[in-house]
Structures are given as C-alpha cells and as structure tokens.
Coordinates of C-alpha atoms (C1' of nucleotides) in Angstrom, one line a residue:
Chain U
X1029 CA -28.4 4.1 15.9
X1030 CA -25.4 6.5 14.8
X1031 CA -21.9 5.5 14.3
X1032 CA -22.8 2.2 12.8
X1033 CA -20.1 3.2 10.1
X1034 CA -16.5 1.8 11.3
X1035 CA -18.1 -1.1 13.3
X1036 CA -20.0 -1.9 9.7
X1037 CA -16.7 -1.2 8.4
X1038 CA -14.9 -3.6 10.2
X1039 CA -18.0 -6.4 10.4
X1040 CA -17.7 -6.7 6.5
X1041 CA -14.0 -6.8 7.1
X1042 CA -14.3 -9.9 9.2
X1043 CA -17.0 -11.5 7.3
X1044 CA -15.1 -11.2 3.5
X1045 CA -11.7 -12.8 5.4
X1046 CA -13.7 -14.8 7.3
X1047 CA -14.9 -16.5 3.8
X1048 CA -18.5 -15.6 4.5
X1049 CA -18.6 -14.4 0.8
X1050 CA -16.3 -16.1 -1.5
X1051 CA -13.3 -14.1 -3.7
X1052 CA -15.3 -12.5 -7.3
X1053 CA -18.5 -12.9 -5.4
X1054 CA -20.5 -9.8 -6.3
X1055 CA -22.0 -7.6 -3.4
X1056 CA -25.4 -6.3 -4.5
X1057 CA -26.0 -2.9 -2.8
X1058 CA -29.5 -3.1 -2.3
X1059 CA -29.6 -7.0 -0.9
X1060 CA -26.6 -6.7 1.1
X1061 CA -27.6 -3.3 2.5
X1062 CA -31.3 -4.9 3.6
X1063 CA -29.3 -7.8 4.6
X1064 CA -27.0 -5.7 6.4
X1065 CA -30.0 -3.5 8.3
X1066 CA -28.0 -0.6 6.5
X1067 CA -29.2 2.0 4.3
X1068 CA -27.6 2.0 0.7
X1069 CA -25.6 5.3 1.4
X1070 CA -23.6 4.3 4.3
X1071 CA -23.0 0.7 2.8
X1072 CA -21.5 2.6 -0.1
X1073 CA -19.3 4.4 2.5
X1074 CA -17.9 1.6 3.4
X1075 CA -17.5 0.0 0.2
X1076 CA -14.8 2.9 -0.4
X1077 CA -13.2 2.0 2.4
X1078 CA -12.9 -1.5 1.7
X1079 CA -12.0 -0.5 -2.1
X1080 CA -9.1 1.1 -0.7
X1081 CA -7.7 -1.5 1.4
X1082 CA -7.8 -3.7 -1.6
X1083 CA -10.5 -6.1 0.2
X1084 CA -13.4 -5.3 -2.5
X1085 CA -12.9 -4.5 -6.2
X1086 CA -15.3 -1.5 -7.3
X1087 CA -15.8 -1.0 -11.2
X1088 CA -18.1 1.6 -12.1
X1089 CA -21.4 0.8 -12.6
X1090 CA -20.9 -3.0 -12.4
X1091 CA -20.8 -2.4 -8.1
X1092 CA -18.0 -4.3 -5.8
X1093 CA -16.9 -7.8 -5.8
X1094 CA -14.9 -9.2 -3.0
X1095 CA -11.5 -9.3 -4.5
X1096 CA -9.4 -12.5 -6.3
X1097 CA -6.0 -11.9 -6.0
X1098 CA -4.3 -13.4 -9.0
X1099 CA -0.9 -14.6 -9.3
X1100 CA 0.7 -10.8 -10.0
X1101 CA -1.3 -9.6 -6.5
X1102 CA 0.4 -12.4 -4.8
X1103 CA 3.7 -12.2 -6.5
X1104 CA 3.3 -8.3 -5.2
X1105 CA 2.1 -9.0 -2.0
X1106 CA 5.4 -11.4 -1.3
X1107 CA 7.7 -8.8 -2.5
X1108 CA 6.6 -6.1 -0.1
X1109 CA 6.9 -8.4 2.8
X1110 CA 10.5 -9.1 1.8
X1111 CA 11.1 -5.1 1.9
X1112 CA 9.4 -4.9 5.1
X1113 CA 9.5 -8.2 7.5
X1114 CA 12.7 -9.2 7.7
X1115 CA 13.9 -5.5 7.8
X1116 CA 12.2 -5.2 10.8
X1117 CA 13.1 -8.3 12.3
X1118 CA 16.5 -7.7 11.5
X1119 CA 16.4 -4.4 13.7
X1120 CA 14.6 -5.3 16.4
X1121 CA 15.1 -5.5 20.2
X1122 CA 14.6 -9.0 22.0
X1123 CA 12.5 -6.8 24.7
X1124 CA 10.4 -5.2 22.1
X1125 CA 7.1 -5.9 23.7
X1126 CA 5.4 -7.4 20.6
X1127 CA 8.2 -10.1 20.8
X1128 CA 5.5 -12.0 23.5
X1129 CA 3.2 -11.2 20.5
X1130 CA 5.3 -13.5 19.0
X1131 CA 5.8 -15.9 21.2
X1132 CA 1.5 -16.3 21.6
X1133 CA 1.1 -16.7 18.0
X1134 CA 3.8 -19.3 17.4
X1135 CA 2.2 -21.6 20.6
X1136 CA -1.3 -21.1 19.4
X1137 CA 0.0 -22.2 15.9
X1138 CA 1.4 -25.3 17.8
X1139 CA -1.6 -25.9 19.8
X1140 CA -4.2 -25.8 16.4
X1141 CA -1.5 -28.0 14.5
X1142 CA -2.4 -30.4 17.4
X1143 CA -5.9 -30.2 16.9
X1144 CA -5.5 -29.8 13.4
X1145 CA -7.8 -26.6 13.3
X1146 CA -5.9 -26.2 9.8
X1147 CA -7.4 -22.7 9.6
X1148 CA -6.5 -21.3 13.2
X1149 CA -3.2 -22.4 12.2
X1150 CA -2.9 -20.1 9.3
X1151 CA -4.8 -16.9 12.0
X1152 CA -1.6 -18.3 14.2
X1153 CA 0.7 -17.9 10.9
X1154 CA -0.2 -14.3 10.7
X1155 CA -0.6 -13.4 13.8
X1156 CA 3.6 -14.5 14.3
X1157 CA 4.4 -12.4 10.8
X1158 CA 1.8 -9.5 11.9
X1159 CA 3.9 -9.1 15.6
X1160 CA 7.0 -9.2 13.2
X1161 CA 5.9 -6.2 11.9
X1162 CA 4.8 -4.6 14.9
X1163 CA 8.7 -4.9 16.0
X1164 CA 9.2 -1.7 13.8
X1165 CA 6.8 0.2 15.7
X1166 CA 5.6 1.9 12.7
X1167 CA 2.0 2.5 11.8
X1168 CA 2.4 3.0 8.7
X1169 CA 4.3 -0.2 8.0
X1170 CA 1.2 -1.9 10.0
X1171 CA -1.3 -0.6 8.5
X1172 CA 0.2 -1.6 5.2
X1173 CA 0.8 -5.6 6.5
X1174 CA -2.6 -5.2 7.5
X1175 CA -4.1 -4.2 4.1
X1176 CA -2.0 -7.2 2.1
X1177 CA -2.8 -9.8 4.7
X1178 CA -6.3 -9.8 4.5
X1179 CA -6.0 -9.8 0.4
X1180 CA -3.2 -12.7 1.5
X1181 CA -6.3 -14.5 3.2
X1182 CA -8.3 -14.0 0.3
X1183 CA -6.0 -16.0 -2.4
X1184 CA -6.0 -18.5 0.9
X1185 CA -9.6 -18.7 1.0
X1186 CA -9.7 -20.0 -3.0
X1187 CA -6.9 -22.7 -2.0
X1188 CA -9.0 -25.9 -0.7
X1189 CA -5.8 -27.5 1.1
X1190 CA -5.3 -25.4 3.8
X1191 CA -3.0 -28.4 5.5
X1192 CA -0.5 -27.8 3.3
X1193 CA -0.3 -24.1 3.1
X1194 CA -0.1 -23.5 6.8
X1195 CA 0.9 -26.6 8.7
X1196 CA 4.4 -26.7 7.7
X1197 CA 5.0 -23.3 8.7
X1198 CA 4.6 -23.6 12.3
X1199 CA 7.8 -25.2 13.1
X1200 CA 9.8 -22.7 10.8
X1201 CA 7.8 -19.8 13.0
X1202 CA 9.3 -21.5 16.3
X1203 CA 12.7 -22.0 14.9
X1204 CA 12.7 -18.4 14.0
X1205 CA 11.7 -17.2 17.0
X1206 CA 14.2 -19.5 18.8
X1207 CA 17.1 -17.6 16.3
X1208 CA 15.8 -14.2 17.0
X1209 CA 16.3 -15.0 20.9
X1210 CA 20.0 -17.0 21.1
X1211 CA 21.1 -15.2 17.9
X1212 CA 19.3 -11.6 17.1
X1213 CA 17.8 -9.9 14.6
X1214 CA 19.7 -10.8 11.6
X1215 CA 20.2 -14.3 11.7
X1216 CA 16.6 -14.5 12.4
X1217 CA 16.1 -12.5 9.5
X1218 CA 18.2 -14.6 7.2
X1219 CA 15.6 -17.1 8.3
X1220 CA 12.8 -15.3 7.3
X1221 CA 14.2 -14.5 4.0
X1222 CA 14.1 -18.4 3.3
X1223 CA 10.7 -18.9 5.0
X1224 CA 9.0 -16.0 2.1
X1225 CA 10.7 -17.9 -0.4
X1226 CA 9.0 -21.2 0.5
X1227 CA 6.0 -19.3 1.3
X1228 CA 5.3 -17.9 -1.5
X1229 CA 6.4 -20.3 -3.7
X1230 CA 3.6 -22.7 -1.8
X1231 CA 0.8 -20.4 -2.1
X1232 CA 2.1 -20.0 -5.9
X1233 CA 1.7 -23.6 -6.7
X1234 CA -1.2 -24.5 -5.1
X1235 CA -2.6 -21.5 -6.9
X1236 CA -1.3 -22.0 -10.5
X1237 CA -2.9 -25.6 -10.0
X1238 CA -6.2 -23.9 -8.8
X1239 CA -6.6 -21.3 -12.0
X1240 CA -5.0 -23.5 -14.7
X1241 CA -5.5 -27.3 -14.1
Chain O
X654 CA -23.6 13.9 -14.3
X655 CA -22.4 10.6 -12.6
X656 CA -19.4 9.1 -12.1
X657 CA -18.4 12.5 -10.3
X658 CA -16.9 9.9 -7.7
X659 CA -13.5 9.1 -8.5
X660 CA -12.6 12.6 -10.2
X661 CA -14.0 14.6 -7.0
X662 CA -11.5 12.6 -4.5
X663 CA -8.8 13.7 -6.7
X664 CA -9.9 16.9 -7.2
X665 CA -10.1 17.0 -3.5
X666 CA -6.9 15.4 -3.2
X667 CA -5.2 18.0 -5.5
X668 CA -6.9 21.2 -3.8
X669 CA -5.5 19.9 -0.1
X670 CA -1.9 18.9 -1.4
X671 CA -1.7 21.9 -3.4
X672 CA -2.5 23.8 0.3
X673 CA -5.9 25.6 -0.6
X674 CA -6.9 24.1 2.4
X675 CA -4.7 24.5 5.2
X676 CA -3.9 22.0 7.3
X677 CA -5.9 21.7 10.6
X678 CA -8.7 23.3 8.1
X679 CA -12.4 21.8 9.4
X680 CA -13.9 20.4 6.3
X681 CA -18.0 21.4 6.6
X682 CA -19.7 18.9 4.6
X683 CA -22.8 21.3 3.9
X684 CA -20.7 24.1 2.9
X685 CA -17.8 22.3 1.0
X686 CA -20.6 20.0 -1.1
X687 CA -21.7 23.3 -2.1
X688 CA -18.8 24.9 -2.8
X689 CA -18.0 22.1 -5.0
X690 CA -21.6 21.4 -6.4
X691 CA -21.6 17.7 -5.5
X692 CA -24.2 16.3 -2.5
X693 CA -23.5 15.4 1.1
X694 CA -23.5 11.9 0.5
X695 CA -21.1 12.0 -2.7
X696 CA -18.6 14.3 -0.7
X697 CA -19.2 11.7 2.1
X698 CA -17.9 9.1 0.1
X699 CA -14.9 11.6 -0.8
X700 CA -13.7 11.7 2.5
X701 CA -14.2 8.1 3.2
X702 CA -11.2 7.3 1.0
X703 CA -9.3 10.4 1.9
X704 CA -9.2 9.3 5.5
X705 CA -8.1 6.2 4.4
X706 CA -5.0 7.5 2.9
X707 CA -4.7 9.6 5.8
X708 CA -4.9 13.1 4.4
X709 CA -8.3 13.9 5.9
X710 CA -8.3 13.3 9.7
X711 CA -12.0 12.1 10.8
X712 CA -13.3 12.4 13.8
X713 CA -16.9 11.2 14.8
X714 CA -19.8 13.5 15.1
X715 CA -16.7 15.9 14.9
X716 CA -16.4 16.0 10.8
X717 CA -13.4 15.7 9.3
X718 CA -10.3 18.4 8.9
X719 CA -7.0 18.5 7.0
X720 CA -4.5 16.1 8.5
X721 CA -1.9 17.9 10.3
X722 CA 0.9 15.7 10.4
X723 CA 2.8 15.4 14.1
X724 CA 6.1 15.2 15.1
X725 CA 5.5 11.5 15.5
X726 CA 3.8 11.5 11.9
X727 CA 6.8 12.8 10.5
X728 CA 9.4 10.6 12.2
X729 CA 7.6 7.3 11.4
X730 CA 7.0 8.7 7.7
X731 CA 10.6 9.0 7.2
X732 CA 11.1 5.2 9.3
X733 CA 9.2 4.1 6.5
X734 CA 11.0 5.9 3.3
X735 CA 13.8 4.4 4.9
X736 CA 12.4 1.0 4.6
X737 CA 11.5 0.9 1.3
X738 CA 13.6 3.2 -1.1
X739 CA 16.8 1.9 0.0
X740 CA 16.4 -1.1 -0.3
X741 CA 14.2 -0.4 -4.1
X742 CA 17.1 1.5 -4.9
X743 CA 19.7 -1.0 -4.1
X744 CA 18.4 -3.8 -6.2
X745 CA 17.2 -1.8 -9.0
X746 CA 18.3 -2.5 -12.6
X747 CA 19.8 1.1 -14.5
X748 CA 17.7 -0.4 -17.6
X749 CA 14.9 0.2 -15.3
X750 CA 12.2 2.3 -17.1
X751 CA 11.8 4.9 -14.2
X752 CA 15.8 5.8 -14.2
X753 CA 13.9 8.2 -17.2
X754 CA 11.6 9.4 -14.7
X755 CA 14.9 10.3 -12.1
X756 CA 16.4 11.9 -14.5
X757 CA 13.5 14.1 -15.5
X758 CA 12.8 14.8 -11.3
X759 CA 16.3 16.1 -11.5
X760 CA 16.6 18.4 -14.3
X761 CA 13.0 19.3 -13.4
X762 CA 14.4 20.2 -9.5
X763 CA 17.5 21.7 -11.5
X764 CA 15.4 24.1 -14.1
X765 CA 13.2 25.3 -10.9
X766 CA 16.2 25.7 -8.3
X767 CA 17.6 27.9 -11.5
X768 CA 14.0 29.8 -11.1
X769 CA 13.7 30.1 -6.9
X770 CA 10.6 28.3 -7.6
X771 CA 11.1 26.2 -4.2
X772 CA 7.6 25.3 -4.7
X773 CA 8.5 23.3 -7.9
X774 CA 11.6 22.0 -6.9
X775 CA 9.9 20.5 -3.7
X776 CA 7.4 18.8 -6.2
X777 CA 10.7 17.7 -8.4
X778 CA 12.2 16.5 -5.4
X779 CA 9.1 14.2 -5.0
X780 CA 9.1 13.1 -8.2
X781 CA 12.4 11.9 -7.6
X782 CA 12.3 9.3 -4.8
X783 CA 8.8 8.2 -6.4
X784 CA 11.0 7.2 -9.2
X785 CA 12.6 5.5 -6.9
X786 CA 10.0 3.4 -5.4
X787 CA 8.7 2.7 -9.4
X788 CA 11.9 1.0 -9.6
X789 CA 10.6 -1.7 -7.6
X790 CA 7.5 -2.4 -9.4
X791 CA 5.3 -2.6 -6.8
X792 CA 1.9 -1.5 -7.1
X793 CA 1.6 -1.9 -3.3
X794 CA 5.3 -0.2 -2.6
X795 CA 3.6 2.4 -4.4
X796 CA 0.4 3.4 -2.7
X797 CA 2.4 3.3 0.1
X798 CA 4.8 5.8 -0.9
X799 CA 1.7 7.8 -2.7
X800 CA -0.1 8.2 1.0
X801 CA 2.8 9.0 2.8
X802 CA 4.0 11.4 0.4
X803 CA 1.3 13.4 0.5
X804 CA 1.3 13.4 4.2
X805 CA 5.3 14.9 4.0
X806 CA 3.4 17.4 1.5
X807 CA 1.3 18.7 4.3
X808 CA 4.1 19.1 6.8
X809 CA 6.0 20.9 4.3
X810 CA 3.1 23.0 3.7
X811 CA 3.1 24.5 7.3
X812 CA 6.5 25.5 7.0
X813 CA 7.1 28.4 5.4
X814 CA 10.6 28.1 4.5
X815 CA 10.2 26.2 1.5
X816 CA 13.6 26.9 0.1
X817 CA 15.6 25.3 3.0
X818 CA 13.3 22.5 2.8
X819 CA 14.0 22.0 -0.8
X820 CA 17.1 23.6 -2.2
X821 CA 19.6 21.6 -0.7
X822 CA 18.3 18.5 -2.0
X823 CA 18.5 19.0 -5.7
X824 CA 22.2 18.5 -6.0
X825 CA 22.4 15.4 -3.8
X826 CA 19.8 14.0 -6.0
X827 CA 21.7 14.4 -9.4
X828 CA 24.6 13.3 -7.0
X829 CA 22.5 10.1 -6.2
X830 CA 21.5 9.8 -9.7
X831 CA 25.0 9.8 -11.1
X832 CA 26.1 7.1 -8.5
X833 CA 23.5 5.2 -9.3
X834 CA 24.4 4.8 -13.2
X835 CA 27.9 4.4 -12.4
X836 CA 28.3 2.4 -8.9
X837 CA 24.9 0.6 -9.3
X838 CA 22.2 0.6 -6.6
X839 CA 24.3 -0.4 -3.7
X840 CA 26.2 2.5 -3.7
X841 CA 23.7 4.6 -4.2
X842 CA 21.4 3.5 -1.6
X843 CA 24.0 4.2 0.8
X844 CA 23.4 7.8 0.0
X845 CA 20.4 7.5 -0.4
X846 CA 20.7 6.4 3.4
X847 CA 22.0 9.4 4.0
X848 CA 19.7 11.5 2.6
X849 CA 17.4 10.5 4.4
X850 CA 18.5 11.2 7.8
X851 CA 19.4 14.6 6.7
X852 CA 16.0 15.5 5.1
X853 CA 14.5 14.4 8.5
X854 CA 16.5 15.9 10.4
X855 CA 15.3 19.2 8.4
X856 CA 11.9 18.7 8.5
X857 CA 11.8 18.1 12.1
X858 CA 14.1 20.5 13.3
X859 CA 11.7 23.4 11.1
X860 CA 8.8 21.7 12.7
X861 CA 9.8 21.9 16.5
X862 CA 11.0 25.3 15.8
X863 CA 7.4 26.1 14.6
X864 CA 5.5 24.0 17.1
X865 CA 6.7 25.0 20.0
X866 CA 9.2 28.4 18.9
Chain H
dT954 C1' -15.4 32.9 38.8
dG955 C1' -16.8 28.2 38.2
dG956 C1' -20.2 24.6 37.3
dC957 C1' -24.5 23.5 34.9
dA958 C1' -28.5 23.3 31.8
dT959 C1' -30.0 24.7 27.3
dC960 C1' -29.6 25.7 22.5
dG961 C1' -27.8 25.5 17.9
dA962 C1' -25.1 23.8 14.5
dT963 C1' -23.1 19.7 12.5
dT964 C1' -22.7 15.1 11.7
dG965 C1' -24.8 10.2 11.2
dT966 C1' -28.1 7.8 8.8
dT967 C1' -32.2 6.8 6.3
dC968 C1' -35.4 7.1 2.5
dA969 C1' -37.2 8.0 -2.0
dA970 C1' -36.4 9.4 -6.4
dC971 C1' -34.3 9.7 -11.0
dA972 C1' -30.4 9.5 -14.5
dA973 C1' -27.0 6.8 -16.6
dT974 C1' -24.9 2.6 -17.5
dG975 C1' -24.2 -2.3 -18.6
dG976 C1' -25.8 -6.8 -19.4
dT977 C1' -29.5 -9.6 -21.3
dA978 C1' -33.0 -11.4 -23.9
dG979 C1' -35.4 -11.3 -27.8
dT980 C1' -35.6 -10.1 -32.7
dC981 C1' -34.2 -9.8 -37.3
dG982 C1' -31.5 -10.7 -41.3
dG983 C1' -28.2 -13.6 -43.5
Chain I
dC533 C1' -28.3 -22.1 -37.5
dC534 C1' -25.8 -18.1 -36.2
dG535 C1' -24.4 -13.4 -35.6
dA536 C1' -25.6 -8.5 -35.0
dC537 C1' -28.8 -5.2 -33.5
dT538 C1' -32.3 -3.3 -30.4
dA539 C1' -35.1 -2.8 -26.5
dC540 C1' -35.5 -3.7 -22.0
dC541 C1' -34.3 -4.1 -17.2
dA542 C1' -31.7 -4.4 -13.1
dT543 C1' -28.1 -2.0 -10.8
dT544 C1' -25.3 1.7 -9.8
dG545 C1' -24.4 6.9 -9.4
dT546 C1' -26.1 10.9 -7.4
dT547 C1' -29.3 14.0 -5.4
dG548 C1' -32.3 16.2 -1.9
dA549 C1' -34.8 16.1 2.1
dA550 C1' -35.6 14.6 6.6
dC551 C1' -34.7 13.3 11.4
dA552 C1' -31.9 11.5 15.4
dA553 C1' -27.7 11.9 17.9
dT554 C1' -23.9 14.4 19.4
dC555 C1' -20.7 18.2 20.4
dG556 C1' -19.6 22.9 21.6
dA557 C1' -21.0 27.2 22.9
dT558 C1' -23.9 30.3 25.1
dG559 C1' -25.9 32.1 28.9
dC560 C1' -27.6 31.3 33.6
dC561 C1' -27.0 30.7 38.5
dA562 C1' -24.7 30.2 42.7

DNA sequence: TGGCATCGATTGTTCAACAATGGTAGTCGG
DNA sequence: CCGACTACCATTGTTGAACAATCGATGCCA
C-alpha cells in the first residue's frame, strides 16, 4: 500500500497535537512503527519531517521525543507572531476571502464557549489567528504560522487549565473582527498588538507556575 | 560510519545552493546514493528534510528534482523579506552583536565588487540581510529567512547575469549600514524598504525576460 | 497521425542484518 | 555506605536486497 508517507506524515501530526502522546514523551522506533503498521524506514522519514517542523525533537542516538516548548520557544514563538499577524492584518482587504475564515472561527469559538468545549475553543482561537495570516496570501508566511502553532499547542497541551487560556480570548477575537470591519486594518491591528501581549503573557504564567511551582 | 545523516543533508544542501545541480535537475535516488556512497534509505531521509525547506521539489512516484523557484515563488519570497527584516531592522539595538556581522557582509560585498567576483558579492549580499534578521533574535525568524534564502539562491542561479543581480546592491548596503549607526533602525528600515522593491523588481524583471524572452 | 496496450525504469515500502552509541545495572574499591 | 568503573543491553544509524505500485515511453494498430 504505497504512498502511506505524507498521510503517516500528517496522522502523527494530528495525533502529537491532538495530545495522544504527551510533550518529552519518547517515540520508540520499533514500537511505534509496529504500532503504526509502518516499517522502521519510512517512520524515520517522517520523523525528519516532523523534526523539521519543530513537532518532534531528534538527538542522535537517543531517537525523537515529541517536543516541550520551554519558556524561550514560547517567548520566540510570540515574537514572530508580532512580526507577522498584525502586519498582515494591518494590510489586508475587508473582502479578502479568508476574512469569512475569520468570521467561522470567531462563532465556533462562541458556540464551544457556550458549551464550554474548553479545547474546541482554543482549535476556534487558532483557527481566527491562522485566517489572520491567510490575509497575507503568502505561503510562506503560512507555512511558518503553521509550524509554531502546532509547537504553540504543545506548551498548551502541558497547561491543565485550558478555561483560562482560551476562554477569555473569544470576545477579544470578535471585537477584533468587529474593528477590522467598521475600522480596517490598522486599528484592528492595534488590537491585536494588545491581544499578543495578554496572550502571551497568559500562556507565560500559567507555564512558569507549571515548571517551577 | 553512522551519523552520516545530518552532514549528508548539508552536504546536499551546499552542492544544490552552490548550483552543481541545476535547478529543475531530477535527483535519481539510485544513482545520486551512489554517487555519494550513502544508501537509498539514508539519501531518502536527505530529501525528506530538503523538501521541507523547499529546495528539493517532491513529487510522488515522480522522485524529487531541484526546486525551480516561479514567478510566484519569487514574489511571495520577497512579500516575506518584506515582513520580517524591516520591521527586525527597525527595532534593532546598534549594540546588537550582528551589526559585526553587517559590517563584515559589507566590506566582504566591497572586497569582491573590487574583484568582479559577482559570485561572492551575491553571497556577501546574503550575508548582509541575514545579519539583519540575527538582529531579531529569533531562532524561528531565522529558519525562515535560511529556507527562503536559499530559494532566492536558486533563482539567482538560473540567471546568468550575476553582476546586475548583485553589484548594485553593495553600496546601498554600506549606505543602509551607515544609516543605521547614525539614524537608528527606523530610518534605516525605510531604506531598507526600498531596497527591497528594487531587488525584486530585478529579480523578476531578469526572470520574465528569461522565462518567456 | 492518433489512440492504446505493453514494457521498463524508478519510486514506495518492507524486511533483516549489523555497527555504533548511550544508558543501566552490577561490581569493585575506598 | 558511596562513588567510579565495567560490561551489558536496548535502541538508533545505516546498509542491502527484495518486491509492489506507478509513470513515462516505446511501439503497435487502425
């Protein structure tokens, strides 16, 4: 059965962020392969490919983990989306198809906050800041939001209190939205430069409590 | 001899930016493993994390060939410089460690420009705006910049007027440079904005000339 | 000339083997 | 009792061979 290779790809993709195997776990070629239905070589194919999107952590001869972002990764990972969201945001078109991108993501996020599905919330979250991105209709750009949002999930995964880190966010998403429609680009923007802030500062504490206390 | 791994996807990486393989070049897995003395699988690998960084286009059941960057490649490489090293330039401190690393791209660009070694001064050039993107300390900035400079590397590679591509460029660099230590980074990102249109606009107009000239 | 079946070369994947490395457990000496 | 050393063992790194699946080309036929 050829061509297993990107769907395998992309099935460990969605397991890791999925939490399926928890941040530092080690992944044991031959077990995970067998597990898999794989064969060792082309599970190793895509452990380089998960190496390189920062999903996996490979050190020679000691095999892959699933990556633990630590404070400097998310630090990191905040500061490029302050280079690239609210650039984009700032420059884009109200018709720009992925603005109804937008506009899904922000009333899923409303509709899980109802139900409290705390973690469909935080898909919701993403799914607002991923279409942000998508404004700039580069695929480059994407590609990179796509890489630090699934190591973004990760640091999530370790933080048990998943109300906090995404429920608050939901409103700020539809306010933003709102701004980017009456107002534009960069008074939405100016918005979004605040909402990374808080963001990150959130996902900081709750994760400075997690390692040290 | 193990551990062949990481040292044969930069070796790889080296041989394809340095052009020994042209771009567009079908990569044979059985005849490139043995030209190299590694096995299918190890080469496999290879690619793997090649493709990934978008130097190595892979098709399936079709193998994989030097990337051969588009029109549209190029224009959304340059949307993406134009993200990021403004805006690293603009907040950057001059104490910055990697204002030592502009300066050395410049007289490096200077010295070669002094030689008609457009080849060098193209690297130099390189060198320059990486320093750049150092100044924001982003190891995510960087990889970024890393991929997508070695896809402008490729473009550059199929046209074979390296001397327009690269001349021109050395003096607005020290120009750059020299506003940046005395104006600060706002200033000199505004050239820097510049700049950048300009090098697109002579990279593309050398590439529609050769695509369809 | 144009459509079609066949063939050949290449990729996709698996399996088995062995070398090299790193961690671990057990041993020895203090 | 504790720390350093050693031998072992599980795992990774890499190879080579094998076979299935696919793509492109070759040559055939109308």
């Amino acid at each position: 059965m050829p061509d297993v290779e990107d769907t395998l790809t992309n099935a460990l993709r969605r397991r890791i962020i999925d939490g399926e195997f928890a941040p530092g776990t080690r992944l044991s070629e031959i077990s995970l392969a067998e597990k898999l239905g794989v064969s060792r070589n082309t599970l190793r194919e895509a452990f380089r490919v998960l190496s390189e999107q920062g999903l996996v952590e490979h050190v020679p001869h000691r095999g892959v983990s699933v990556a633990s972002p630590t404070v400097a990764d998310v630090v990191d990972i905040y500061r490029a989306r302050r280079y690239v969201e609210p650039a984009a945001l700032s420059a884009a078109s109200p018709l720009h198809p992925a603005v109804a991108m937008m506009r899904e993501a922000v009333e899923q996020g409303e509709a899980s906050l109802e139900e409290r599905d705390w973690r469909t919330v935080g898909s919701a979250n993403m799914a607002f800041h991923d279409a942000i991105v998508a404004l700039a209709d580069s695929p480059r750009l994407e590609r990179l939001f796509r890489d630090i949002a699934a190591e973004l999930r990760l640091a999530f995964l370790e933080i048990d209190n998943p109300e906090a880190l995404h429920a608050p966010f939901v409103a700020l998403n539809r306010s933003m939205l709102e701004t980017f429609l009456a107002q534009g680009g960069p008074a939405a923007a100016a918005e979004l430069q605040d909402y990374l802030v808080l963001s990150e500062r959130t996902v900081l504490g709750a994760f400075t409590r997690l390692r040290h206390g």
